[in-house]
mmCIF file with all atom_site columns, C-alpha atoms (C1' of nucleotides) in Angstrom:
data_model
loop_
_atom_site.group_PDB
_atom_site.id
_atom_site.type_symbol
_atom_site.label_atom_id
_atom_site.label_alt_id
_atom_site.label_comp_id
_atom_site.label_asym_id
_atom_site.label_entity_id
_atom_site.label_seq_id
_atom_site.pdbx_PDB_ins_code
_atom_site.Cartn_x
_atom_site.Cartn_y
_atom_site.Cartn_z
_atom_site.occupancy
_atom_site.B_iso_or_equiv
_atom_site.pdbx_formal_charge
_atom_site.auth_seq_id
_atom_site.auth_comp_id
_atom_site.auth_asym_id
_atom_site.auth_atom_id
_atom_site.pdbx_PDB_model_num
ATOM 1   C CA    . MET A 1 1   ? 18.951  4.358   -12.765 1.00 0.00 ? 217 MET A CA    1
ATOM 2   C CA    . ALA A 1 2   ? 17.749  7.844   -11.619 1.00 0.00 ? 218 ALA A CA    1
ATOM 3   C CA    . ASN A 1 3   ? 14.967  8.583   -13.966 1.00 0.00 ? 219 ASN A CA    1
ATOM 4   C CA    . VAL A 1 4   ? 13.088  5.547   -13.889 1.00 0.00 ? 220 VAL A CA    1
ATOM 5   C CA    . ILE A 1 5   ? 11.190  3.410   -11.354 1.00 0.00 ? 221 ILE A CA    1
ATOM 6   C CA    . ASP A 1 6   ? 12.446  -0.047  -10.554 1.00 0.00 ? 222 ASP A CA    1
ATOM 7   C CA    . PHE A 1 7   ? 9.179   -2.050  -10.247 1.00 0.00 ? 223 PHE A CA    1
ATOM 8   C CA    . SER A 1 8   ? 11.105  -5.170  -9.153  1.00 0.00 ? 224 SER A CA    1
ATOM 9   C CA    . LYS A 1 9   ? 11.587  -3.614  -5.666  1.00 0.00 ? 225 LYS A CA    1
ATOM 10  C CA    . ASP A 1 10  ? 9.279   -4.116  -2.745  1.00 0.00 ? 226 ASP A CA    1
ATOM 11  C CA    . SER A 1 11  ? 5.942   -2.239  -2.674  1.00 0.00 ? 227 SER A CA    1
ATOM 12  C CA    . GLU A 1 12  ? 7.114   0.006   0.015   1.00 0.00 ? 228 GLU A CA    1
ATOM 13  C CA    . THR A 1 13  ? 10.001  1.109   -1.869  1.00 0.00 ? 229 THR A CA    1
ATOM 14  C CA    . VAL A 1 14  ? 8.292   1.695   -4.982  1.00 0.00 ? 230 VAL A CA    1
ATOM 15  C CA    . ALA A 1 15  ? 5.503   3.425   -3.253  1.00 0.00 ? 231 ALA A CA    1
ATOM 16  C CA    . ARG A 1 16  ? 7.811   6.036   -1.933  1.00 0.00 ? 232 ARG A CA    1
ATOM 17  C CA    . ALA A 1 17  ? 9.654   6.229   -5.303  1.00 0.00 ? 233 ALA A CA    1
ATOM 18  C CA    . LEU A 1 18  ? 6.676   6.956   -7.196  1.00 0.00 ? 234 LEU A CA    1
ATOM 19  C CA    . ILE A 1 19  ? 5.865   10.277  -5.157  1.00 0.00 ? 235 ILE A CA    1
ATOM 20  C CA    . GLY A 1 20  ? 6.735   13.177  -7.513  1.00 0.00 ? 236 GLY A CA    1
ATOM 21  C CA    . THR A 1 21  ? 6.609   11.372  -10.473 1.00 0.00 ? 237 THR A CA    1
ATOM 22  C CA    . THR A 1 22  ? 4.302   12.342  -13.103 1.00 0.00 ? 238 THR A CA    1
ATOM 23  C CA    . VAL A 1 23  ? 1.945   9.803   -14.993 1.00 0.00 ? 239 VAL A CA    1
ATOM 24  C CA    . LEU A 1 24  ? 0.065   10.590  -17.993 1.00 0.00 ? 240 LEU A CA    1
ATOM 25  C CA    . ILE A 1 25  ? -2.707  8.460   -19.864 1.00 0.00 ? 241 ILE A CA    1
ATOM 26  C CA    . ASP A 1 26  ? -3.210  9.884   -23.498 1.00 0.00 ? 242 ASP A CA    1
ATOM 27  C CA    . GLY A 1 27  ? -1.347  12.930  -22.242 1.00 0.00 ? 243 GLY A CA    1
ATOM 28  C CA    . VAL A 1 28  ? -3.725  13.658  -19.474 1.00 0.00 ? 244 VAL A CA    1
ATOM 29  C CA    . GLY A 1 29  ? -2.549  13.341  -15.831 1.00 0.00 ? 245 GLY A CA    1
ATOM 30  C CA    . GLY A 1 30  ? -0.171  14.885  -13.330 1.00 0.00 ? 246 GLY A CA    1
ATOM 31  C CA    . ARG A 1 31  ? 2.296   14.327  -10.541 1.00 0.00 ? 247 ARG A CA    1
ATOM 32  C CA    . ILE A 1 32  ? 1.589   11.685  -8.030  1.00 0.00 ? 248 ILE A CA    1
ATOM 33  C CA    . VAL A 1 33  ? 1.316   13.001  -4.458  1.00 0.00 ? 249 VAL A CA    1
ATOM 34  C CA    . GLU A 1 34  ? -0.295  9.939   -2.709  1.00 0.00 ? 250 GLU A CA    1
ATOM 35  C CA    . THR A 1 35  ? 0.340   6.259   -2.833  1.00 0.00 ? 251 THR A CA    1
ATOM 36  C CA    . GLU A 1 36  ? -0.189  2.943   -0.754  1.00 0.00 ? 252 GLU A CA    1
ATOM 37  C CA    . ALA A 1 37  ? 1.771   -0.083  -0.661  1.00 0.00 ? 253 ALA A CA    1
ATOM 38  C CA    . TYR A 1 38  ? 0.284   -3.591  -0.709  1.00 0.00 ? 254 TYR A CA    1
ATOM 39  C CA    . ASP A 1 39  ? 2.099   -6.810  -0.222  1.00 0.00 ? 255 ASP A CA    1
ATOM 40  C CA    . ARG A 1 40  ? 1.397   -10.652 -0.431  1.00 0.00 ? 256 ARG A CA    1
ATOM 41  C CA    . GLU A 1 41  ? 2.170   -10.927 3.239   1.00 0.00 ? 257 GLU A CA    1
ATOM 42  C CA    . ASP A 1 42  ? -0.346  -8.176  4.023   1.00 0.00 ? 258 ASP A CA    1
ATOM 43  C CA    . PRO A 1 43  ? -3.943  -8.975  5.412   1.00 0.00 ? 259 PRO A CA    1
ATOM 44  C CA    . ALA A 1 44  ? -5.135  -5.749  3.843   1.00 0.00 ? 260 ALA A CA    1
ATOM 45  C CA    . SER A 1 45  ? -4.255  -6.639  0.205   1.00 0.00 ? 261 SER A CA    1
ATOM 46  C CA    . HIS A 1 46  ? -6.315  -8.289  -2.463  1.00 0.00 ? 262 HIS A CA    1
ATOM 47  C CA    . SER A 1 47  ? -3.429  -10.791 -3.045  1.00 0.00 ? 263 SER A CA    1
ATOM 48  C CA    . PHE A 1 48  ? -3.237  -11.915 0.469   1.00 0.00 ? 264 PHE A CA    1
ATOM 49  C CA    . SER A 1 49  ? -5.299  -14.996 0.147   1.00 0.00 ? 265 SER A CA    1
ATOM 50  C CA    . GLY A 1 50  ? -3.613  -16.098 -3.139  1.00 0.00 ? 266 GLY A CA    1
ATOM 51  C CA    . PRO A 1 51  ? -4.145  -15.731 -6.842  1.00 0.00 ? 267 PRO A CA    1
ATOM 52  C CA    . THR A 1 52  ? -8.010  -15.076 -8.034  1.00 0.00 ? 268 THR A CA    1
ATOM 53  C CA    . PRO A 1 53  ? -9.477  -14.140 -11.285 1.00 0.00 ? 269 PRO A CA    1
ATOM 54  C CA    . ARG A 1 54  ? -9.597  -10.459 -10.141 1.00 0.00 ? 270 ARG A CA    1
ATOM 55  C CA    . ASN A 1 55  ? -6.161  -10.072 -8.773  1.00 0.00 ? 271 ASN A CA    1
ATOM 56  C CA    . ALA A 1 56  ? -4.387  -12.445 -11.319 1.00 0.00 ? 272 ALA A CA    1
ATOM 57  C CA    . VAL A 1 57  ? -2.550  -9.169  -12.680 1.00 0.00 ? 273 VAL A CA    1
ATOM 58  C CA    . MET A 1 58  ? -1.037  -8.551  -9.437  1.00 0.00 ? 274 MET A CA    1
ATOM 59  C CA    . PHE A 1 59  ? 0.735   -12.060 -9.721  1.00 0.00 ? 275 PHE A CA    1
ATOM 60  C CA    . GLY A 1 60  ? 1.942   -11.270 -13.345 1.00 0.00 ? 276 GLY A CA    1
ATOM 61  C CA    . PRO A 1 61  ? 4.954   -9.232  -14.380 1.00 0.00 ? 277 PRO A CA    1
ATOM 62  C CA    . PRO A 1 62  ? 6.045   -5.892  -12.344 1.00 0.00 ? 278 PRO A CA    1
ATOM 63  C CA    . GLY A 1 63  ? 5.434   -2.496  -14.231 1.00 0.00 ? 279 GLY A CA    1
ATOM 64  C CA    . ARG A 1 64  ? 2.043   -3.376  -15.215 1.00 0.00 ? 280 ARG A CA    1
ATOM 65  C CA    . VAL A 1 65  ? -1.569  -1.891  -14.168 1.00 0.00 ? 281 VAL A CA    1
ATOM 66  C CA    . TYR A 1 66  ? -3.949  -3.542  -12.059 1.00 0.00 ? 282 TYR A CA    1
ATOM 67  C CA    . VAL A 1 67  ? -7.487  -1.902  -12.198 1.00 0.00 ? 283 VAL A CA    1
ATOM 68  C CA    . TYR A 1 68  ? -10.347 -2.955  -9.849  1.00 0.00 ? 284 TYR A CA    1
ATOM 69  C CA    . ARG A 1 69  ? -13.646 -1.972  -8.972  1.00 0.00 ? 285 ARG A CA    1
ATOM 70  C CA    . SER A 1 70  ? -14.501 -0.591  -5.698  1.00 0.00 ? 286 SER A CA    1
ATOM 71  C CA    . TYR A 1 71  ? -17.678 -0.477  -3.677  1.00 0.00 ? 287 TYR A CA    1
ATOM 72  C CA    . GLY A 1 72  ? -19.334 -1.177  -6.968  1.00 0.00 ? 288 GLY A CA    1
ATOM 73  C CA    . ILE A 1 73  ? -18.889 2.367   -8.250  1.00 0.00 ? 289 ILE A CA    1
ATOM 74  C CA    . HIS A 1 74  ? -15.400 3.497   -8.509  1.00 0.00 ? 290 HIS A CA    1
ATOM 75  C CA    . TRP A 1 75  ? -12.350 2.291   -10.418 1.00 0.00 ? 291 TRP A CA    1
ATOM 76  C CA    . CYS A 1 76  ? -8.756  2.031   -8.526  1.00 0.00 ? 292 CYS A CA    1
ATOM 77  C CA    . LEU A 1 77  ? -5.454  2.080   -10.263 1.00 0.00 ? 293 LEU A CA    1
ATOM 78  C CA    . ASN A 1 78  ? -2.427  0.141   -9.054  1.00 0.00 ? 294 ASN A CA    1
ATOM 79  C CA    . PHE A 1 79  ? 0.888   -0.398  -10.197 1.00 0.00 ? 295 PHE A CA    1
ATOM 80  C CA    . VAL A 1 80  ? 2.454   -4.159  -9.812  1.00 0.00 ? 296 VAL A CA    1
ATOM 81  C CA    . CYS A 1 81  ? 5.636   -4.540  -8.398  1.00 0.00 ? 297 CYS A CA    1
ATOM 82  C CA    . ARG A 1 82  ? 8.269   -7.129  -6.898  1.00 0.00 ? 298 ARG A CA    1
ATOM 83  C CA    . GLU A 1 83  ? 9.061   -10.246 -9.038  1.00 0.00 ? 299 GLU A CA    1
ATOM 84  C CA    . GLU A 1 84  ? 6.610   -12.068 -11.240 1.00 0.00 ? 300 GLU A CA    1
ATOM 85  C CA    . GLY A 1 85  ? 4.417   -14.253 -8.990  1.00 0.00 ? 301 GLY A CA    1
ATOM 86  C CA    . HIS A 1 86  ? 4.720   -12.414 -5.881  1.00 0.00 ? 302 HIS A CA    1
ATOM 87  C CA    . GLY A 1 87  ? 1.345   -10.245 -5.850  1.00 0.00 ? 303 GLY A CA    1
ATOM 88  C CA    . ALA A 1 88  ? 2.418   -6.777  -4.389  1.00 0.00 ? 304 ALA A CA    1
ATOM 89  C CA    . GLY A 1 89  ? 1.242   -3.554  -5.679  1.00 0.00 ? 305 GLY A CA    1
ATOM 90  C CA    . VAL A 1 90  ? 1.043   0.131   -5.113  1.00 0.00 ? 306 VAL A CA    1
ATOM 91  C CA    . LEU A 1 91  ? -2.423  2.058   -5.200  1.00 0.00 ? 307 LEU A CA    1
ATOM 92  C CA    . ILE A 1 92  ? -2.385  5.322   -6.581  1.00 0.00 ? 308 ILE A CA    1
ATOM 93  C CA    . ARG A 1 93  ? -4.296  7.580   -4.433  1.00 0.00 ? 309 ARG A CA    1
ATOM 94  C CA    . ALA A 1 94  ? -3.930  11.042  -5.622  1.00 0.00 ? 310 ALA A CA    1
ATOM 95  C CA    . ILE A 1 95  ? -2.167  13.176  -8.098  1.00 0.00 ? 311 ILE A CA    1
ATOM 96  C CA    . GLU A 1 96  ? -1.819  16.897  -8.622  1.00 0.00 ? 312 GLU A CA    1
ATOM 97  C CA    . PRO A 1 97  ? -3.272  17.793  -12.130 1.00 0.00 ? 313 PRO A CA    1
ATOM 98  C CA    . THR A 1 98  ? -0.831  19.102  -14.538 1.00 0.00 ? 314 THR A CA    1
ATOM 99  C CA    . HIS A 1 99  ? -1.702  17.936  -17.963 1.00 0.00 ? 315 HIS A CA    1
ATOM 100 C CA    . GLY A 1 100 ? -5.059  18.084  -19.855 1.00 0.00 ? 316 GLY A CA    1
ATOM 101 C CA    . ILE A 1 101 ? -6.828  19.791  -16.906 1.00 0.00 ? 317 ILE A CA    1
ATOM 102 C CA    . ASP A 1 102 ? -9.731  20.823  -19.040 1.00 0.00 ? 318 ASP A CA    1
ATOM 103 C CA    . ARG A 1 103 ? -10.219 17.212  -20.269 1.00 0.00 ? 319 ARG A CA    1
ATOM 104 C CA    . MET A 1 104 ? -10.327 16.084  -16.613 1.00 0.00 ? 320 MET A CA    1
ATOM 105 C CA    . ARG A 1 105 ? -12.806 18.914  -15.692 1.00 0.00 ? 321 ARG A CA    1
ATOM 106 C CA    . GLU A 1 106 ? -15.139 17.537  -18.365 1.00 0.00 ? 322 GLU A CA    1
ATOM 107 C CA    . ARG A 1 107 ? -14.978 13.741  -17.311 1.00 0.00 ? 323 ARG A CA    1
ATOM 108 C CA    . ARG A 1 108 ? -15.420 14.570  -13.515 1.00 0.00 ? 324 ARG A CA    1
ATOM 109 C CA    . GLY A 1 109 ? -18.098 17.563  -13.854 1.00 0.00 ? 325 GLY A CA    1
ATOM 110 C CA    . VAL A 1 110 ? -16.138 19.875  -11.204 1.00 0.00 ? 326 VAL A CA    1
ATOM 111 C CA    . GLU A 1 111 ? -14.312 23.002  -11.666 1.00 0.00 ? 327 GLU A CA    1
ATOM 112 C CA    . ASP A 1 112 ? -12.176 22.956  -8.593  1.00 0.00 ? 328 ASP A CA    1
ATOM 113 C CA    . VAL A 1 113 ? -8.704  21.564  -9.734  1.00 0.00 ? 329 VAL A CA    1
ATOM 114 C CA    . ARG A 1 114 ? -8.215  20.210  -5.981  1.00 0.00 ? 330 ARG A CA    1
ATOM 115 C CA    . LEU A 1 115 ? -11.287 17.972  -6.408  1.00 0.00 ? 331 LEU A CA    1
ATOM 116 C CA    . LEU A 1 116 ? -10.171 16.413  -9.727  1.00 0.00 ? 332 LEU A CA    1
ATOM 117 C CA    . CYS A 1 117 ? -7.809  13.730  -8.632  1.00 0.00 ? 333 CYS A CA    1
ATOM 118 C CA    . SER A 1 118 ? -7.728  14.031  -4.935  1.00 0.00 ? 334 SER A CA    1
ATOM 119 C CA    . GLY A 1 119 ? -8.625  10.299  -4.342  1.00 0.00 ? 335 GLY A CA    1
ATOM 120 C CA    . PRO A 1 120 ? -8.407  6.735   -5.889  1.00 0.00 ? 336 PRO A CA    1
ATOM 121 C CA    . GLY A 1 121 ? -11.819 6.800   -7.453  1.00 0.00 ? 337 GLY A CA    1
ATOM 122 C CA    . ARG A 1 122 ? -11.638 10.338  -8.364  1.00 0.00 ? 338 ARG A CA    1
ATOM 123 C CA    . LEU A 1 123 ? -8.256  10.260  -10.235 1.00 0.00 ? 339 LEU A CA    1
ATOM 124 C CA    . CYS A 1 124 ? -9.463  7.128   -12.242 1.00 0.00 ? 340 CYS A CA    1
ATOM 125 C CA    . GLN A 1 125 ? -12.726 9.173   -13.303 1.00 0.00 ? 341 GLN A CA    1
ATOM 126 C CA    . ALA A 1 126 ? -10.510 12.162  -14.314 1.00 0.00 ? 342 ALA A CA    1
ATOM 127 C CA    . MET A 1 127 ? -7.854  9.872   -16.201 1.00 0.00 ? 343 MET A CA    1
ATOM 128 C CA    . GLY A 1 128 ? -10.553 7.784   -17.924 1.00 0.00 ? 344 GLY A CA    1
ATOM 129 C CA    . VAL A 1 129 ? -9.175  4.637   -16.227 1.00 0.00 ? 345 VAL A CA    1
ATOM 130 C CA    . THR A 1 130 ? -11.501 1.371   -16.531 1.00 0.00 ? 346 THR A CA    1
ATOM 131 C CA    . ARG A 1 131 ? -11.317 -2.271  -16.424 1.00 0.00 ? 347 ARG A CA    1
ATOM 132 C CA    . ASP A 1 132 ? -9.874  -1.933  -19.966 1.00 0.00 ? 348 ASP A CA    1
ATOM 133 C CA    . PHE A 1 133 ? -6.589  -0.872  -18.850 1.00 0.00 ? 349 PHE A CA    1
ATOM 134 C CA    . ASN A 1 134 ? -6.125  -3.876  -16.299 1.00 0.00 ? 350 ASN A CA    1
ATOM 135 C CA    . GLY A 1 135 ? -2.902  -5.881  -17.294 1.00 0.00 ? 351 GLY A CA    1
ATOM 136 C CA    . LEU A 1 136 ? -1.486  -3.120  -19.559 1.00 0.00 ? 352 LEU A CA    1
ATOM 137 C CA    . PRO A 1 137 ? 2.390   -2.265  -19.256 1.00 0.00 ? 353 PRO A CA    1
ATOM 138 C CA    . LEU A 1 138 ? 3.395   1.220   -17.981 1.00 0.00 ? 354 LEU A CA    1
ATOM 139 C CA    . ASP A 1 139 ? 6.133   1.578   -20.282 1.00 0.00 ? 355 ASP A CA    1
ATOM 140 C CA    . ALA A 1 140 ? 3.869   1.840   -23.440 1.00 0.00 ? 356 ALA A CA    1
ATOM 141 C CA    . PRO A 1 141 ? 1.305   4.041   -24.814 1.00 0.00 ? 357 PRO A CA    1
ATOM 142 C CA    . PRO A 1 142 ? -1.308  5.088   -23.693 1.00 0.00 ? 358 PRO A CA    1
ATOM 143 C CA    . PHE A 1 143 ? 0.853   5.323   -20.399 1.00 0.00 ? 359 PHE A CA    1
ATOM 144 C CA    . GLU A 1 144 ? 3.774   7.743   -19.889 1.00 0.00 ? 360 GLU A CA    1
ATOM 145 C CA    . LEU A 1 145 ? 5.967   7.932   -16.552 1.00 0.00 ? 361 LEU A CA    1
ATOM 146 C CA    . ILE A 1 146 ? 8.125   11.150  -16.234 1.00 0.00 ? 362 ILE A CA    1
ATOM 147 C CA    . VAL A 1 147 ? 10.570  10.764  -13.089 1.00 0.00 ? 363 VAL A CA    1
ATOM 148 C CA    . PRO A 1 148 ? 12.069  13.759  -11.598 1.00 0.00 ? 364 PRO A CA    1
ATOM 149 C CA    . GLY A 1 149 ? 15.796  14.226  -11.145 1.00 0.00 ? 365 GLY A CA    1
ATOM 150 C CA    . ARG A 1 150 ? 15.754  14.584  -7.451  1.00 0.00 ? 366 ARG A CA    1
ATOM 151 C CA    . ARG A 1 151 ? 13.884  12.561  -4.864  1.00 0.00 ? 367 ARG A CA    1
ATOM 152 C CA    . ALA A 1 152 ? 10.696  14.408  -3.531  1.00 0.00 ? 368 ALA A CA    1
ATOM 153 C CA    . LYS A 1 153 ? 10.264  14.859  0.132   1.00 0.00 ? 369 LYS A CA    1
ATOM 154 C CA    . THR A 1 154 ? 7.681   12.502  1.592   1.00 0.00 ? 370 THR A CA    1
ATOM 155 C CA    . VAL A 1 155 ? 5.732   11.848  4.625   1.00 0.00 ? 371 VAL A CA    1
ATOM 156 C CA    . SER A 1 156 ? 3.913   8.555   5.497   1.00 0.00 ? 372 SER A CA    1
ATOM 157 C CA    . GLY A 1 157 ? 1.115   7.195   7.762   1.00 0.00 ? 373 GLY A CA    1
ATOM 158 C CA    . PRO A 1 158 ? -1.406  4.426   8.198   1.00 0.00 ? 374 PRO A CA    1
ATOM 159 C CA    . ARG A 1 159 ? -3.503  3.428   5.055   1.00 0.00 ? 375 ARG A CA    1
ATOM 160 C CA    . ILE A 1 160 ? -7.054  4.625   4.515   1.00 0.00 ? 376 ILE A CA    1
ATOM 161 C CA    . GLY A 1 161 ? -10.249 2.687   4.265   1.00 0.00 ? 377 GLY A CA    1
ATOM 162 C CA    . ILE A 1 162 ? -9.127  -0.806  5.402   1.00 0.00 ? 378 ILE A CA    1
ATOM 163 C CA    . SER A 1 163 ? -9.967  -2.941  8.327   1.00 0.00 ? 379 SER A CA    1
ATOM 164 C CA    . LYS A 1 164 ? -6.925  -4.993  8.648   1.00 0.00 ? 380 LYS A CA    1
ATOM 165 C CA    . ALA A 1 165 ? -3.150  -4.053  9.431   1.00 0.00 ? 381 ALA A CA    1
ATOM 166 C CA    . ILE A 1 166 ? -4.460  -0.531  9.991   1.00 0.00 ? 382 ILE A CA    1
ATOM 167 C CA    . ASP A 1 167 ? -1.516  0.575   11.911  1.00 0.00 ? 383 ASP A CA    1
ATOM 168 C CA    . VAL A 1 168 ? 1.283   -0.361  9.249   1.00 0.00 ? 384 VAL A CA    1
ATOM 169 C CA    . PRO A 1 169 ? 2.466   2.991   7.873   1.00 0.00 ? 385 PRO A CA    1
ATOM 170 C CA    . TRP A 1 170 ? 2.328   2.155   4.094   1.00 0.00 ? 386 TRP A CA    1
ATOM 171 C CA    . ARG A 1 171 ? 0.634   5.383   2.911   1.00 0.00 ? 387 ARG A CA    1
ATOM 172 C CA    . PHE A 1 172 ? 3.092   7.896   1.621   1.00 0.00 ? 388 PHE A CA    1
ATOM 173 C CA    . GLY A 1 173 ? 2.579   11.545  0.427   1.00 0.00 ? 389 GLY A CA    1
ATOM 174 C CA    . LEU A 1 174 ? 4.384   14.443  -0.851  1.00 0.00 ? 390 LEU A CA    1
ATOM 175 C CA    . ALA A 1 175 ? 5.068   16.487  2.075   1.00 0.00 ? 391 ALA A CA    1
ATOM 176 C CA    . GLY A 1 176 ? 3.086   19.809  2.216   1.00 0.00 ? 392 GLY A CA    1
ATOM 177 C CA    . SER A 1 177 ? 0.818   18.826  -1.086  1.00 0.00 ? 393 SER A CA    1
ATOM 178 C CA    . MET A 1 178 ? -2.643  20.320  -1.275  1.00 0.00 ? 394 MET A CA    1
ATOM 179 C CA    . TYR A 1 179 ? -3.680  17.637  -3.428  1.00 0.00 ? 395 TYR A CA    1
ATOM 180 C CA    . VAL A 1 180 ? -3.704  14.631  -1.063  1.00 0.00 ? 396 VAL A CA    1
ATOM 181 C CA    . SER A 1 181 ? -7.173  12.887  -0.378  1.00 0.00 ? 397 SER A CA    1
ATOM 182 C CA    . ARG A 1 182 ? -6.641  13.364  3.305   1.00 0.00 ? 398 ARG A CA    1
ATOM 183 C CA    . PRO A 1 183 ? -4.083  15.354  5.360   1.00 0.00 ? 399 PRO A CA    1
ATOM 184 C CA    . PHE A 1 184 ? -1.139  13.688  6.978   1.00 0.00 ? 400 PHE A CA    1
ATOM 185 C CA    . ARG A 1 185 ? -0.339  14.110  10.474  1.00 0.00 ? 401 ARG A CA    1
ATOM 186 C "C1'" . DT  B 2 1   ? -26.416 -20.543 -5.651  1.00 0.00 ? 139 DT  B "C1'" 1
ATOM 187 C "C1'" . DC  B 2 2   ? -26.179 -17.326 -1.462  1.00 0.00 ? 140 DC  B "C1'" 1
ATOM 188 C "C1'" . DG  B 2 3   ? -24.685 -13.538 0.969   1.00 0.00 ? 141 DG  B "C1'" 1
ATOM 189 C "C1'" . DA  B 2 4   ? -21.610 -10.523 3.287   1.00 0.00 ? 142 DA  B "C1'" 1
ATOM 190 C "C1'" . DA  B 2 5   ? -17.806 -7.397  2.649   1.00 0.00 ? 143 DA  B "C1'" 1
ATOM 191 C "C1'" . DG  B 2 6   ? -15.389 -3.928  0.336   1.00 0.00 ? 144 DG  B "C1'" 1
ATOM 192 C "C1'" . DA  B 2 7   ? -7.691  -0.390  -1.031  1.00 0.00 ? 145 DA  B "C1'" 1
ATOM 193 C "C1'" . DT  B 2 8   ? -14.742 5.107   -2.063  1.00 0.00 ? 146 DT  B "C1'" 1
ATOM 194 C "C1'" . DT  B 2 9   ? -17.505 9.163   -2.728  1.00 0.00 ? 147 DT  B "C1'" 1
ATOM 195 C "C1'" . DA  B 2 10  ? -20.850 12.977  -2.663  1.00 0.00 ? 148 DA  B "C1'" 1
ATOM 196 C "C1'" . DG  B 2 11  ? -24.319 15.030  -0.256  1.00 0.00 ? 149 DG  B "C1'" 1
ATOM 197 C "C1'" . DC  B 2 12  ? -26.738 16.262  3.840   1.00 0.00 ? 150 DC  B "C1'" 1
ATOM 198 C "C1'" . DT  B 2 13  ? -26.977 17.170  9.037   1.00 0.00 ? 151 DT  B "C1'" 1
ATOM 199 C "C1'" . DG  C 3 1   ? -19.640 13.386  11.248  1.00 0.00 ? 21  DG  C "C1'" 1
ATOM 200 C "C1'" . DC  C 3 2   ? -22.844 10.100  8.943   1.00 0.00 ? 22  DC  C "C1'" 1
ATOM 201 C "C1'" . DT  C 3 3   ? -24.891 7.406   5.506   1.00 0.00 ? 23  DT  C "C1'" 1
ATOM 202 C "C1'" . DA  C 3 4   ? -26.814 5.891   1.045   1.00 0.00 ? 24  DA  C "C1'" 1
ATOM 203 C "C1'" . DA  C 3 5   ? -25.423 4.528   -3.418  1.00 0.00 ? 25  DA  C "C1'" 1
ATOM 204 C "C1'" . DT  C 3 6   ? -24.173 0.467   -6.121  1.00 0.00 ? 26  DT  C "C1'" 1
ATOM 205 C "C1'" . DC  C 3 7   ? -22.227 -4.146  -7.775  1.00 0.00 ? 27  DC  C "C1'" 1
ATOM 206 C "C1'" . DT  C 3 8   ? -18.233 -7.225  -8.329  1.00 0.00 ? 28  DT  C "C1'" 1
ATOM 207 C "C1'" . DT  C 3 9   ? -16.038 -10.932 -6.079  1.00 0.00 ? 29  DT  C "C1'" 1
ATOM 208 C "C1'" . DC  C 3 10  ? -14.997 -14.700 -3.473  1.00 0.00 ? 30  DC  C "C1'" 1
ATOM 209 C "C1'" . DG  C 3 11  ? -15.748 -18.222 0.166   1.00 0.00 ? 31  DG  C "C1'" 1
ATOM 210 C "C1'" . DA  C 3 12  ? -19.119 -20.818 2.135   1.00 0.00 ? 32  DA  C "C1'" 1
ATOM 211 C "C1'" . DT  C 3 13  ? -23.173 -23.616 1.781   1.00 0.00 ? 33  DT  C "C1'" 1
#
DNA sequence: TCGAAGATTAGCT
DNA sequence: GCTAATCTTCGAT
């Protein structure tokens, strides 16, 4: 089991394993360089207060996509993990663009490759992620995951933009990457 | 029904 | 560094 992601593991493990993995939607995307883990027993998680219409997908089978609206403006992309019914997930915060860069430039309206996907809202705009993707399985088109043979070197730190559990170091990044949304220290 | 908060970003000082 | 933009969600009334 070296070149697939085991989404039945806990969110921290999956968040680490995803660093370095390439994710494509209709052939557009790149290498994941930043993730954050969320869990049912986690005050900062959407699933903390139990199932609601919005977070229903988080309580479904692992290996699916959970998409939500952020600040009424942006979309954010998550992968569901742990066993069905648990309510855990991993937020994809940044990717290094490698496939379909021109397509992403069109959708974002910016030239600088560093600004295409360095943030959860930005990468969703670049990859065309909307509510329509909510609940879709990751092992079927339009999704494609390409897991590298060897494990990427990761760094970790506190999560961004939350007001609860602010000290939990469940933000992970590819060491030395210049495509993360904010530097690690 | 009402209202407050939010896993963000871009643009300006 | 600070703040406006923008609107859905959910718990409380």
